[in-house]
């Protein structure tokens, strides 16, 4: 089997806050994600999803442990990591004063897409994401649905093999959320490795090839929906999630017995 596009080993992030003391936001996380796979990070508020994904995208420095994107380690080679991934979240910012087309050109350049192919790439993105009618409008004049299209196009502008979507559908209406899930599914079919975080059970069920249940910074289980069903005896993901999350303050042995990362 080919090497995973994304791999983490003992990835850990500790924050220190006066009021709460030491917060282990992400605790010894081991994950893999391969080409053509959507790995869902499913967890409640504060579970550690965003912190995990921000370490992978080099925005946050891990406290300990390692993470690789296309074989490049996030601390040792952050620039190579950034060239190989696109990061999208509902709060992904766009520059209001430039046009949609300029936005795509800017992000393709910053992420070092080959210069001679940039203009052709921009036209391809405009066509593919239905941006044609407003490609030359300034971003500040676009509706939120249009901005969403530009944001996704900007995320994939440099055609990276790895894509990270952090709760991308939270701010979207139903139709836009469906469209976004379809886009993510197509990117998977093209061979991208996709990490996708959500707290919405049905979304994880529909979209993800494997699901990692994250709770209080720890991965409690990883598997296909069928594997998770078999290991818990529950059918619905909500019941499966509760089954794992109920194990409060699990001992090392319990965590080990629950952890099932099957590439
Ligand atoms: N910069 C920070 N300083 C201190 N604590 C932080 C910081 N960022 C995150 N945390 C804490 O780390 C834990 C995990 O937060 P994180 O944002 O990763 O969770 P999440 O799973 O993305 O939650 P949500 O579903 O609400 O987005 C929480 O306890 C949070 O308060
Ligand atoms: Mg989050």
PDB file of C-alpha atoms and ligand atoms in Angstrom:
ATOM      1  CA  UNK A   1       0.000   0.000   0.000  1.00  0.00           C
ATOM      2  CA  UNK A   2       1.198   3.530  -0.743  1.00  0.00           C
ATOM      3  CA  UNK A   3       2.383   5.818   2.041  1.00  0.00           C
ATOM      4  CA  UNK A   4      -0.283   7.930   3.687  1.00  0.00           C
ATOM      5  CA  UNK A   5      -0.421  11.571   2.537  1.00  0.00           C
ATOM      6  CA  UNK A   6      -0.933  12.665   6.154  1.00  0.00           C
ATOM      7  CA  UNK A   7       0.359  11.004   9.274  1.00  0.00           C
ATOM      8  CA  UNK A   8       0.579  12.081  12.903  1.00  0.00           C
ATOM      9  CA  UNK A   9       2.400  10.338  15.716  1.00  0.00           C
ATOM     10  CA  UNK A  10       1.808  11.247  19.359  1.00  0.00           C
ATOM     11  CA  UNK A  11       0.761  14.701  18.247  1.00  0.00           C
ATOM     12  CA  UNK A  12       0.171  16.800  21.368  1.00  0.00           C
ATOM     13  CA  UNK A  13      -0.667  20.407  22.126  1.00  0.00           C
ATOM     14  CA  UNK A  14      -0.802  21.859  25.615  1.00  0.00           C
ATOM     15  CA  UNK A  15      -2.016  25.375  26.302  1.00  0.00           C
ATOM     16  CA  UNK A  16      -1.472  27.174  29.544  1.00  0.00           C
ATOM     17  CA  UNK A  17      -4.185  29.455  30.782  1.00  0.00           C
ATOM     18  CA  UNK A  18      -4.249  31.318  34.105  1.00  0.00           C
ATOM     19  CA  UNK A  19      -7.857  30.433  34.817  1.00  0.00           C
ATOM     20  CA  UNK A  20      -7.749  26.784  33.773  1.00  0.00           C
ATOM     21  CA  UNK A  21      -4.101  25.889  34.235  1.00  0.00           C
ATOM     22  CA  UNK A  22      -2.671  23.389  31.765  1.00  0.00           C
ATOM     23  CA  UNK A  23      -5.082  22.379  28.999  1.00  0.00           C
ATOM     24  CA  UNK A  24      -4.183  19.300  26.981  1.00  0.00           C
ATOM     25  CA  UNK A  25      -6.107  20.313  23.889  1.00  0.00           C
ATOM     26  CA  UNK A  26      -4.647  17.479  21.780  1.00  0.00           C
ATOM     27  CA  UNK A  27      -3.210  14.447  23.494  1.00  0.00           C
ATOM     28  CA  UNK A  28      -1.027  11.865  21.717  1.00  0.00           C
ATOM     29  CA  UNK A  29      -3.020  11.774  18.496  1.00  0.00           C
ATOM     30  CA  UNK A  30      -2.105   9.135  15.892  1.00  0.00           C
ATOM     31  CA  UNK A  31      -3.871   9.472  12.559  1.00  0.00           C
ATOM     32  CA  UNK A  32      -3.335   8.611   8.920  1.00  0.00           C
ATOM     33  CA  UNK A  33      -5.093   9.793   5.786  1.00  0.00           C
ATOM     34  CA  UNK A  34      -4.450   8.382   2.325  1.00  0.00           C
ATOM     35  CA  UNK A  35      -4.990   9.499  -1.236  1.00  0.00           C
ATOM     36  CA  UNK A  36      -8.653   9.195  -2.179  1.00  0.00           C
ATOM     37  CA  UNK A  37      -9.836   9.097   1.399  1.00  0.00           C
ATOM     38  CA  UNK A  38     -11.925  11.417   3.547  1.00  0.00           C
ATOM     39  CA  UNK A  39     -11.019  11.035   7.198  1.00  0.00           C
ATOM     40  CA  UNK A  40     -13.602  12.596   9.482  1.00  0.00           C
ATOM     41  CA  UNK A  41     -12.636  14.045  12.835  1.00  0.00           C
ATOM     42  CA  UNK A  42     -15.825  13.794  14.848  1.00  0.00           C
ATOM     43  CA  UNK A  43     -15.956  15.509  18.213  1.00  0.00           C
ATOM     44  CA  UNK A  44     -17.950  17.837  20.439  1.00  0.00           C
ATOM     45  CA  UNK A  45     -17.102  21.499  21.106  1.00  0.00           C
ATOM     46  CA  UNK A  46     -13.652  21.793  22.592  1.00  0.00           C
ATOM     47  CA  UNK A  47     -12.673  18.212  21.681  1.00  0.00           C
ATOM     48  CA  UNK A  48      -9.454  19.328  19.950  1.00  0.00           C
ATOM     49  CA  UNK A  49     -10.438  19.197  16.255  1.00  0.00           C
ATOM     50  CA  UNK A  50      -9.340  22.694  15.269  1.00  0.00           C
ATOM     51  CA  UNK A  51      -6.137  22.462  17.303  1.00  0.00           C
ATOM     52  CA  UNK A  52      -5.208  19.191  15.556  1.00  0.00           C
ATOM     53  CA  UNK A  53      -5.903  20.635  12.112  1.00  0.00           C
ATOM     54  CA  UNK A  54      -4.070  23.888  12.877  1.00  0.00           C
ATOM     55  CA  UNK A  55      -0.961  21.951  13.863  1.00  0.00           C
ATOM     56  CA  UNK A  56      -1.144  20.037  10.578  1.00  0.00           C
ATOM     57  CA  UNK A  57      -1.434  23.273   8.638  1.00  0.00           C
ATOM     58  CA  UNK A  58       1.607  24.720  10.522  1.00  0.00           C
ATOM     59  CA  UNK A  59      -0.378  27.586  12.064  1.00  0.00           C
ATOM     60  CA  UNK A  60       0.238  26.134  15.532  1.00  0.00           C
ATOM     61  CA  UNK A  61       3.423  24.493  16.719  1.00  0.00           C
ATOM     62  CA  UNK A  62       2.969  21.093  18.387  1.00  0.00           C
ATOM     63  CA  UNK A  63       4.083  20.823  22.019  1.00  0.00           C
ATOM     64  CA  UNK A  64       5.359  17.323  21.229  1.00  0.00           C
ATOM     65  CA  UNK A  65       4.948  14.531  18.733  1.00  0.00           C
ATOM     66  CA  UNK A  66       5.229  14.704  14.966  1.00  0.00           C
ATOM     67  CA  UNK A  67       3.084  15.206  11.899  1.00  0.00           C
ATOM     68  CA  UNK A  68       3.882  14.730   8.230  1.00  0.00           C
ATOM     69  CA  UNK A  69       2.184  16.017   5.099  1.00  0.00           C
ATOM     70  CA  UNK A  70       3.452  14.314   1.939  1.00  0.00           C
ATOM     71  CA  UNK A  71       6.461  13.181   3.952  1.00  0.00           C
ATOM     72  CA  UNK A  72       7.347  16.696   5.169  1.00  0.00           C
ATOM     73  CA  UNK A  73       7.377  17.197   8.927  1.00  0.00           C
ATOM     74  CA  UNK A  74       5.383  20.207  10.144  1.00  0.00           C
ATOM     75  CA  UNK A  75       8.078  21.613  12.406  1.00  0.00           C
ATOM     76  CA  UNK A  76      11.068  20.794  10.244  1.00  0.00           C
ATOM     77  CA  UNK A  77       9.711  21.806   6.871  1.00  0.00           C
ATOM     78  CA  UNK A  78       6.667  24.055   7.298  1.00  0.00           C
ATOM     79  CA  UNK A  79       6.986  25.679   3.870  1.00  0.00           C
ATOM     80  CA  UNK A  80       6.875  22.350   2.028  1.00  0.00           C
ATOM     81  CA  UNK A  81       3.897  21.353   4.189  1.00  0.00           C
ATOM     82  CA  UNK A  82       1.996  24.523   3.270  1.00  0.00           C
ATOM     83  CA  UNK A  83       2.667  24.008  -0.448  1.00  0.00           C
ATOM     84  CA  UNK A  84       1.140  20.570  -0.189  1.00  0.00           C
ATOM     85  CA  UNK A  85      -2.084  21.424   1.588  1.00  0.00           C
ATOM     86  CA  UNK A  86      -5.099  23.665   1.432  1.00  0.00           C
ATOM     87  CA  UNK A  87      -6.943  24.712   4.588  1.00  0.00           C
ATOM     88  CA  UNK A  88     -10.575  25.773   4.638  1.00  0.00           C
ATOM     89  CA  UNK A  89     -12.817  26.760   7.505  1.00  0.00           C
ATOM     90  CA  UNK A  90     -16.031  28.740   7.732  1.00  0.00           C
ATOM     91  CA  UNK A  91     -13.990  31.688   8.972  1.00  0.00           C
ATOM     92  CA  UNK A  92     -11.355  31.505   6.224  1.00  0.00           C
ATOM     93  CA  UNK A  93     -10.764  35.145   5.434  1.00  0.00           C
ATOM     94  CA  UNK A  94     -10.693  36.743   1.997  1.00  0.00           C
ATOM     95  CA  UNK A  95      -9.313  40.173   1.172  1.00  0.00           C
ATOM     96  CA  UNK A  96     -12.333  42.425   0.580  1.00  0.00           C
ATOM     97  CA  UNK A  97     -10.669  44.942  -1.767  1.00  0.00           C
ATOM     98  CA  UNK A  98      -9.460  42.591  -4.498  1.00  0.00           C
ATOM     99  CA  UNK A  99     -11.505  40.699  -7.075  1.00  0.00           C
ATOM    100  CA  UNK A 100     -12.308  36.997  -7.066  1.00  0.00           C
ATOM    101  CA  UNK A 101      -9.867  36.458  -9.939  1.00  0.00           C
ATOM    102  CA  UNK A 102      -7.103  38.383  -8.148  1.00  0.00           C
ATOM    103  CA  UNK A 103      -7.779  36.335  -5.019  1.00  0.00           C
ATOM    104  CA  UNK A 104      -7.145  33.095  -6.890  1.00  0.00           C
ATOM    105  CA  UNK A 105      -4.013  34.480  -8.541  1.00  0.00           C
ATOM    106  CA  UNK A 106      -2.676  35.667  -5.181  1.00  0.00           C
ATOM    107  CA  UNK A 107      -3.145  32.325  -3.433  1.00  0.00           C
ATOM    108  CA  UNK A 108      -1.782  30.312  -6.352  1.00  0.00           C
ATOM    109  CA  UNK A 109       1.348  32.525  -6.318  1.00  0.00           C
ATOM    110  CA  UNK A 110       1.816  32.500  -2.541  1.00  0.00           C
ATOM    111  CA  UNK A 111       1.614  28.719  -2.530  1.00  0.00           C
ATOM    112  CA  UNK A 112       4.081  28.482  -5.405  1.00  0.00           C
ATOM    113  CA  UNK A 113       1.939  27.050  -8.146  1.00  0.00           C
ATOM    114  CA  UNK A 114       4.144  26.978 -11.297  1.00  0.00           C
ATOM    115  CA  UNK A 115       4.108  30.536 -12.634  1.00  0.00           C
ATOM    116  CA  UNK A 116       3.617  29.632 -16.304  1.00  0.00           C
ATOM    117  CA  UNK A 117       0.477  27.628 -15.523  1.00  0.00           C
ATOM    118  CA  UNK A 118      -1.213  30.075 -13.147  1.00  0.00           C
ATOM    119  CA  UNK A 119      -3.478  31.873 -15.649  1.00  0.00           C
ATOM    120  CA  UNK A 120      -4.783  28.591 -17.074  1.00  0.00           C
ATOM    121  CA  UNK A 121      -5.345  27.303 -13.554  1.00  0.00           C
ATOM    122  CA  UNK A 122      -7.354  30.410 -12.615  1.00  0.00           C
ATOM    123  CA  UNK A 123      -9.646  29.976 -15.632  1.00  0.00           C
ATOM    124  CA  UNK A 124     -10.133  26.318 -14.749  1.00  0.00           C
ATOM    125  CA  UNK A 125     -11.105  27.234 -11.159  1.00  0.00           C
ATOM    126  CA  UNK A 126     -13.471  29.992 -12.288  1.00  0.00           C
ATOM    127  CA  UNK A 127     -15.195  27.542 -14.584  1.00  0.00           C
ATOM    128  CA  UNK A 128     -15.299  24.680 -12.145  1.00  0.00           C
ATOM    129  CA  UNK A 129     -16.625  26.605  -9.157  1.00  0.00           C
ATOM    130  CA  UNK A 130     -19.107  28.712 -11.123  1.00  0.00           C
ATOM    131  CA  UNK A 131     -17.332  31.984 -10.432  1.00  0.00           C
ATOM    132  CA  UNK A 132     -17.543  33.287 -14.024  1.00  0.00           C
ATOM    133  CA  UNK A 133     -20.273  35.877 -13.451  1.00  0.00           C
ATOM    134  CA  UNK A 134     -18.453  37.596 -10.615  1.00  0.00           C
ATOM    135  CA  UNK A 135     -14.799  36.824 -11.305  1.00  0.00           C
ATOM    136  CA  UNK A 136     -14.028  40.520 -11.767  1.00  0.00           C
ATOM    137  CA  UNK A 137     -16.101  41.787  -8.821  1.00  0.00           C
ATOM    138  CA  UNK A 138     -14.446  42.818  -5.621  1.00  0.00           C
ATOM    139  CA  UNK A 139     -14.885  40.249  -2.866  1.00  0.00           C
ATOM    140  CA  UNK A 140     -16.604  42.777  -0.579  1.00  0.00           C
ATOM    141  CA  UNK A 141     -19.499  42.978  -3.077  1.00  0.00           C
ATOM    142  CA  UNK A 142     -20.197  39.238  -3.130  1.00  0.00           C
ATOM    143  CA  UNK A 143     -22.977  37.391  -1.281  1.00  0.00           C
ATOM    144  CA  UNK A 144     -21.882  34.858   1.335  1.00  0.00           C
ATOM    145  CA  UNK A 145     -22.652  31.964  -1.052  1.00  0.00           C
ATOM    146  CA  UNK A 146     -20.413  33.532  -3.700  1.00  0.00           C
ATOM    147  CA  UNK A 147     -17.698  34.187  -1.130  1.00  0.00           C
ATOM    148  CA  UNK A 148     -17.885  30.540  -0.142  1.00  0.00           C
ATOM    149  CA  UNK A 149     -17.174  29.495  -3.743  1.00  0.00           C
ATOM    150  CA  UNK A 150     -14.200  31.841  -3.928  1.00  0.00           C
ATOM    151  CA  UNK A 151     -12.935  30.548  -0.566  1.00  0.00           C
ATOM    152  CA  UNK A 152     -13.023  26.928  -1.719  1.00  0.00           C
ATOM    153  CA  UNK A 153     -11.424  27.797  -5.050  1.00  0.00           C
ATOM    154  CA  UNK A 154      -8.712  29.717  -3.185  1.00  0.00           C
ATOM    155  CA  UNK A 155      -8.105  26.693  -0.917  1.00  0.00           C
ATOM    156  CA  UNK A 156      -7.454  24.416  -3.896  1.00  0.00           C
ATOM    157  CA  UNK A 157      -5.856  27.088  -6.140  1.00  0.00           C
ATOM    158  CA  UNK A 158      -2.380  25.526  -5.994  1.00  0.00           C
ATOM    159  CA  UNK A 159      -3.849  22.041  -6.546  1.00  0.00           C
ATOM    160  CA  UNK A 160      -2.469  20.545  -3.309  1.00  0.00           C
ATOM    161  CA  UNK A 161      -2.704  16.780  -2.683  1.00  0.00           C
ATOM    162  CA  UNK A 162      -3.967  17.285   0.887  1.00  0.00           C
ATOM    163  CA  UNK A 163      -7.046  19.271   1.873  1.00  0.00           C
ATOM    164  CA  UNK A 164      -8.222  20.174   5.349  1.00  0.00           C
ATOM    165  CA  UNK A 165     -11.781  21.296   6.001  1.00  0.00           C
ATOM    166  CA  UNK A 166     -12.472  22.472   9.547  1.00  0.00           C
ATOM    167  CA  UNK A 167     -16.249  22.408  10.146  1.00  0.00           C
ATOM    168  CA  UNK A 168     -16.783  23.877   6.685  1.00  0.00           C
ATOM    169  CA  UNK A 169     -20.584  23.678   6.697  1.00  0.00           C
ATOM    170  CA  UNK A 170     -21.366  25.374  10.032  1.00  0.00           C
ATOM    171  CA  UNK A 171     -22.304  28.738   8.577  1.00  0.00           C
ATOM    172  CA  UNK A 172     -24.015  27.445   5.424  1.00  0.00           C
ATOM    173  CA  UNK A 173     -27.664  26.994   4.494  1.00  0.00           C
ATOM    174  CA  UNK A 174     -28.799  23.492   3.574  1.00  0.00           C
ATOM    175  CA  UNK A 175     -28.291  23.804  -0.186  1.00  0.00           C
ATOM    176  CA  UNK A 176     -24.858  25.320   0.129  1.00  0.00           C
ATOM    177  CA  UNK A 177     -23.884  22.639   2.647  1.00  0.00           C
ATOM    178  CA  UNK A 178     -25.016  19.913   0.225  1.00  0.00           C
ATOM    179  CA  UNK A 179     -23.098  21.541  -2.626  1.00  0.00           C
ATOM    180  CA  UNK A 180     -19.978  21.806  -0.500  1.00  0.00           C
ATOM    181  CA  UNK A 181     -20.201  18.136   0.495  1.00  0.00           C
ATOM    182  CA  UNK A 182     -20.511  17.227  -3.197  1.00  0.00           C
ATOM    183  CA  UNK A 183     -17.426  19.270  -4.010  1.00  0.00           C
ATOM    184  CA  UNK A 184     -15.483  17.584  -1.221  1.00  0.00           C
ATOM    185  CA  UNK A 185     -16.608  14.163  -2.472  1.00  0.00           C
ATOM    186  CA  UNK A 186     -15.391  14.966  -5.989  1.00  0.00           C
ATOM    187  CA  UNK A 187     -12.018  16.135  -4.695  1.00  0.00           C
ATOM    188  CA  UNK A 188     -11.694  12.828  -2.860  1.00  0.00           C
ATOM    189  CA  UNK A 189     -12.535  10.951  -6.078  1.00  0.00           C
ATOM    190  CA  UNK A 190      -9.726  12.837  -7.808  1.00  0.00           C
ATOM    191  CA  UNK A 191      -7.274  11.362  -5.309  1.00  0.00           C
ATOM    192  CA  UNK A 192      -6.915  14.101  -2.717  1.00  0.00           C
ATOM    193  CA  UNK A 193      -6.416  13.104   0.913  1.00  0.00           C
ATOM    194  CA  UNK A 194      -9.034  15.000   2.888  1.00  0.00           C
ATOM    195  CA  UNK A 195      -9.328  15.681   6.599  1.00  0.00           C
ATOM    196  CA  UNK A 196     -12.731  16.921   7.541  1.00  0.00           C
ATOM    197  CA  UNK A 197     -13.912  17.938  10.995  1.00  0.00           C
ATOM    198  CA  UNK A 198     -17.506  18.077  12.131  1.00  0.00           C
ATOM    199  CA  UNK A 199     -19.741  17.602  15.124  1.00  0.00           C
ATOM    200  CA  UNK A 200     -22.683  16.686  12.889  1.00  0.00           C
ATOM    201  CA  UNK A 201     -23.207  12.927  12.966  1.00  0.00           C
ATOM    202  CA  UNK A 202     -25.164  12.661   9.692  1.00  0.00           C
ATOM    203  CA  UNK A 203     -22.491  14.618   7.862  1.00  0.00           C
ATOM    204  CA  UNK A 204     -19.756  12.285   9.069  1.00  0.00           C
ATOM    205  CA  UNK A 205     -21.896   9.266   8.129  1.00  0.00           C
ATOM    206  CA  UNK A 206     -22.560  10.501   4.607  1.00  0.00           C
ATOM    207  CA  UNK A 207     -19.189  11.824   3.645  1.00  0.00           C
ATOM    208  CA  UNK A 208     -16.372  10.133   5.494  1.00  0.00           C
ATOM    209  CA  UNK A 209     -14.586   6.941   4.483  1.00  0.00           C
ATOM    210  CA  UNK A 210     -13.219   6.572   7.990  1.00  0.00           C
ATOM    211  CA  UNK A 211     -14.220   8.339  11.165  1.00  0.00           C
ATOM    212  CA  UNK A 212     -11.953   9.253  14.075  1.00  0.00           C
ATOM    213  CA  UNK A 213     -13.824   9.975  17.290  1.00  0.00           C
ATOM    214  CA  UNK A 214     -12.006  12.668  19.244  1.00  0.00           C
ATOM    215  CA  UNK A 215     -12.905  13.460  22.841  1.00  0.00           C
ATOM    216  CA  UNK A 216     -11.030  15.628  25.334  1.00  0.00           C
ATOM    217  CA  UNK A 217      -8.043  15.729  23.006  1.00  0.00           C
ATOM    218  CA  UNK A 218      -7.795  11.981  22.553  1.00  0.00           C
ATOM    219  CA  UNK A 219      -8.680   9.722  19.674  1.00  0.00           C
ATOM    220  CA  UNK A 220     -10.952   7.091  21.172  1.00  0.00           C
ATOM    221  CA  UNK A 221     -11.685   5.125  18.020  1.00  0.00           C
ATOM    222  CA  UNK A 222     -10.914   5.153  14.296  1.00  0.00           C
ATOM    223  CA  UNK A 223     -12.589   3.069  11.651  1.00  0.00           C
ATOM    224  CA  UNK A 224     -15.123   2.825   8.874  1.00  0.00           C
ATOM    225  CA  UNK A 225     -18.703   3.173   9.991  1.00  0.00           C
ATOM    226  CA  UNK A 226     -19.092  -0.600   9.628  1.00  0.00           C
ATOM    227  CA  UNK A 227     -16.042  -1.247  11.772  1.00  0.00           C
ATOM    228  CA  UNK A 228     -17.299   1.122  14.448  1.00  0.00           C
ATOM    229  CA  UNK A 229     -20.707  -0.578  14.330  1.00  0.00           C
ATOM    230  CA  UNK A 230     -19.165  -3.998  14.756  1.00  0.00           C
ATOM    231  CA  UNK A 231     -16.932  -2.954  17.613  1.00  0.00           C
ATOM    232  CA  UNK A 232     -19.709  -1.283  19.600  1.00  0.00           C
ATOM    233  CA  UNK A 233     -22.823  -3.210  18.625  1.00  0.00           C
ATOM    234  CA  UNK A 234     -24.584   0.096  17.841  1.00  0.00           C
ATOM    235  CA  UNK A 235     -25.998   1.067  14.471  1.00  0.00           C
ATOM    236  CA  UNK A 236     -26.260   4.851  14.540  1.00  0.00           C
ATOM    237  CA  UNK A 237     -23.184   6.994  14.714  1.00  0.00           C
ATOM    238  CA  UNK A 238     -24.762   9.043  17.491  1.00  0.00           C
ATOM    239  CA  UNK A 239     -25.004   5.932  19.669  1.00  0.00           C
ATOM    240  CA  UNK A 240     -21.492   4.905  18.690  1.00  0.00           C
ATOM    241  CA  UNK A 241     -20.202   8.349  19.613  1.00  0.00           C
ATOM    242  CA  UNK A 242     -21.910   8.302  23.000  1.00  0.00           C
ATOM    243  CA  UNK A 243     -20.607   4.782  23.619  1.00  0.00           C
ATOM    244  CA  UNK A 244     -17.034   6.041  23.340  1.00  0.00           C
ATOM    245  CA  UNK A 245     -17.498   9.478  24.875  1.00  0.00           C
ATOM    246  CA  UNK A 246     -19.098   7.981  27.993  1.00  0.00           C
ATOM    247  CA  UNK A 247     -15.791   6.475  28.976  1.00  0.00           C
ATOM    248  CA  UNK A 248     -14.754   9.432  31.089  1.00  0.00           C
ATOM    249  CA  UNK A 249     -11.149   9.871  32.076  1.00  0.00           C
ATOM    250  CA  UNK A 250     -10.259   6.577  30.467  1.00  0.00           C
ATOM    251  CA  UNK A 251      -7.175   4.802  31.694  1.00  0.00           C
ATOM    252  CA  UNK A 252      -4.288   4.190  29.303  1.00  0.00           C
ATOM    253  CA  UNK A 253      -5.340   0.567  28.930  1.00  0.00           C
ATOM    254  CA  UNK A 254      -8.891   1.522  28.050  1.00  0.00           C
ATOM    255  CA  UNK A 255      -7.782   4.053  25.493  1.00  0.00           C
ATOM    256  CA  UNK A 256      -5.426   1.492  23.972  1.00  0.00           C
ATOM    257  CA  UNK A 257      -8.167  -1.105  23.717  1.00  0.00           C
ATOM    258  CA  UNK A 258     -10.525   1.392  22.077  1.00  0.00           C
ATOM    259  CA  UNK A 259      -8.031   2.701  19.575  1.00  0.00           C
ATOM    260  CA  UNK A 260      -8.407   0.989  16.242  1.00  0.00           C
ATOM    261  CA  UNK A 261      -6.571   2.782  13.492  1.00  0.00           C
ATOM    262  CA  UNK A 262      -6.861   0.644  10.389  1.00  0.00           C
ATOM    263  CA  UNK A 263      -5.344   2.187   7.298  1.00  0.00           C
TER     264      UNK A 263
HETATM  265  N1  LIG B   1      -5.177  29.513  21.973  1.00  0.00           N
HETATM  266  C1  LIG B   1      -5.677  28.783  22.969  1.00  0.00           C
HETATM  267  N2  LIG B   1      -5.363  29.048  24.271  1.00  0.00           N
HETATM  268  C2  LIG B   1      -5.854  28.287  25.274  1.00  0.00           C
HETATM  269  N3  LIG B   1      -6.673  27.241  25.095  1.00  0.00           N
HETATM  270  C3  LIG B   1      -7.034  26.931  23.834  1.00  0.00           C
HETATM  271  C4  LIG B   1      -6.561  27.678  22.708  1.00  0.00           C
HETATM  272  N4  LIG B   1      -7.079  27.130  21.583  1.00  0.00           N
HETATM  273  C5  LIG B   1      -7.835  26.099  21.994  1.00  0.00           C
HETATM  274  N5  LIG B   1      -7.815  25.979  23.336  1.00  0.00           N
HETATM  275  C6  LIG B   1      -8.502  24.940  24.141  1.00  0.00           C
HETATM  276  O1  LIG B   1      -8.191  23.683  23.570  1.00  0.00           O
HETATM  277  C7  LIG B   1      -9.311  22.810  23.624  1.00  0.00           C
HETATM  278  C8  LIG B   1      -9.616  22.309  22.227  1.00  0.00           C
HETATM  279  O2  LIG B   1     -10.082  23.383  21.431  1.00  0.00           O
HETATM  280  P1  LIG B   1     -10.390  23.235  19.870  1.00  0.00           P
HETATM  281  O3  LIG B   1     -10.682  24.580  19.350  1.00  0.00           O
HETATM  282  O4  LIG B   1      -9.300  22.474  19.245  1.00  0.00           O
HETATM  283  O5  LIG B   1     -11.684  22.334  19.886  1.00  0.00           O
HETATM  284  P2  LIG B   1     -12.704  21.964  18.697  1.00  0.00           P
HETATM  285  O6  LIG B   1     -12.872  20.488  18.724  1.00  0.00           O
HETATM  286  O7  LIG B   1     -12.258  22.584  17.435  1.00  0.00           O
HETATM  287  O8  LIG B   1     -14.051  22.641  19.203  1.00  0.00           O
HETATM  288  P3  LIG B   1     -15.253  23.348  18.357  1.00  0.00           P
HETATM  289  O9  LIG B   1     -16.162  22.261  17.878  1.00  0.00           O
HETATM  290  O10 LIG B   1     -15.928  24.202  19.392  1.00  0.00           O
HETATM  291  O11 LIG B   1     -14.641  24.139  17.255  1.00  0.00           O
HETATM  292  C9  LIG B   1     -10.433  23.608  24.290  1.00  0.00           C
HETATM  293  O12 LIG B   1     -10.429  23.320  25.659  1.00  0.00           O
HETATM  294  C10 LIG B   1     -10.011  25.043  24.030  1.00  0.00           C
HETATM  295  O13 LIG B   1     -10.519  25.910  25.029  1.00  0.00           O
HETATM  296 MG1  LIG B   2     -13.097  23.952  16.097  1.00  0.00          MG
END
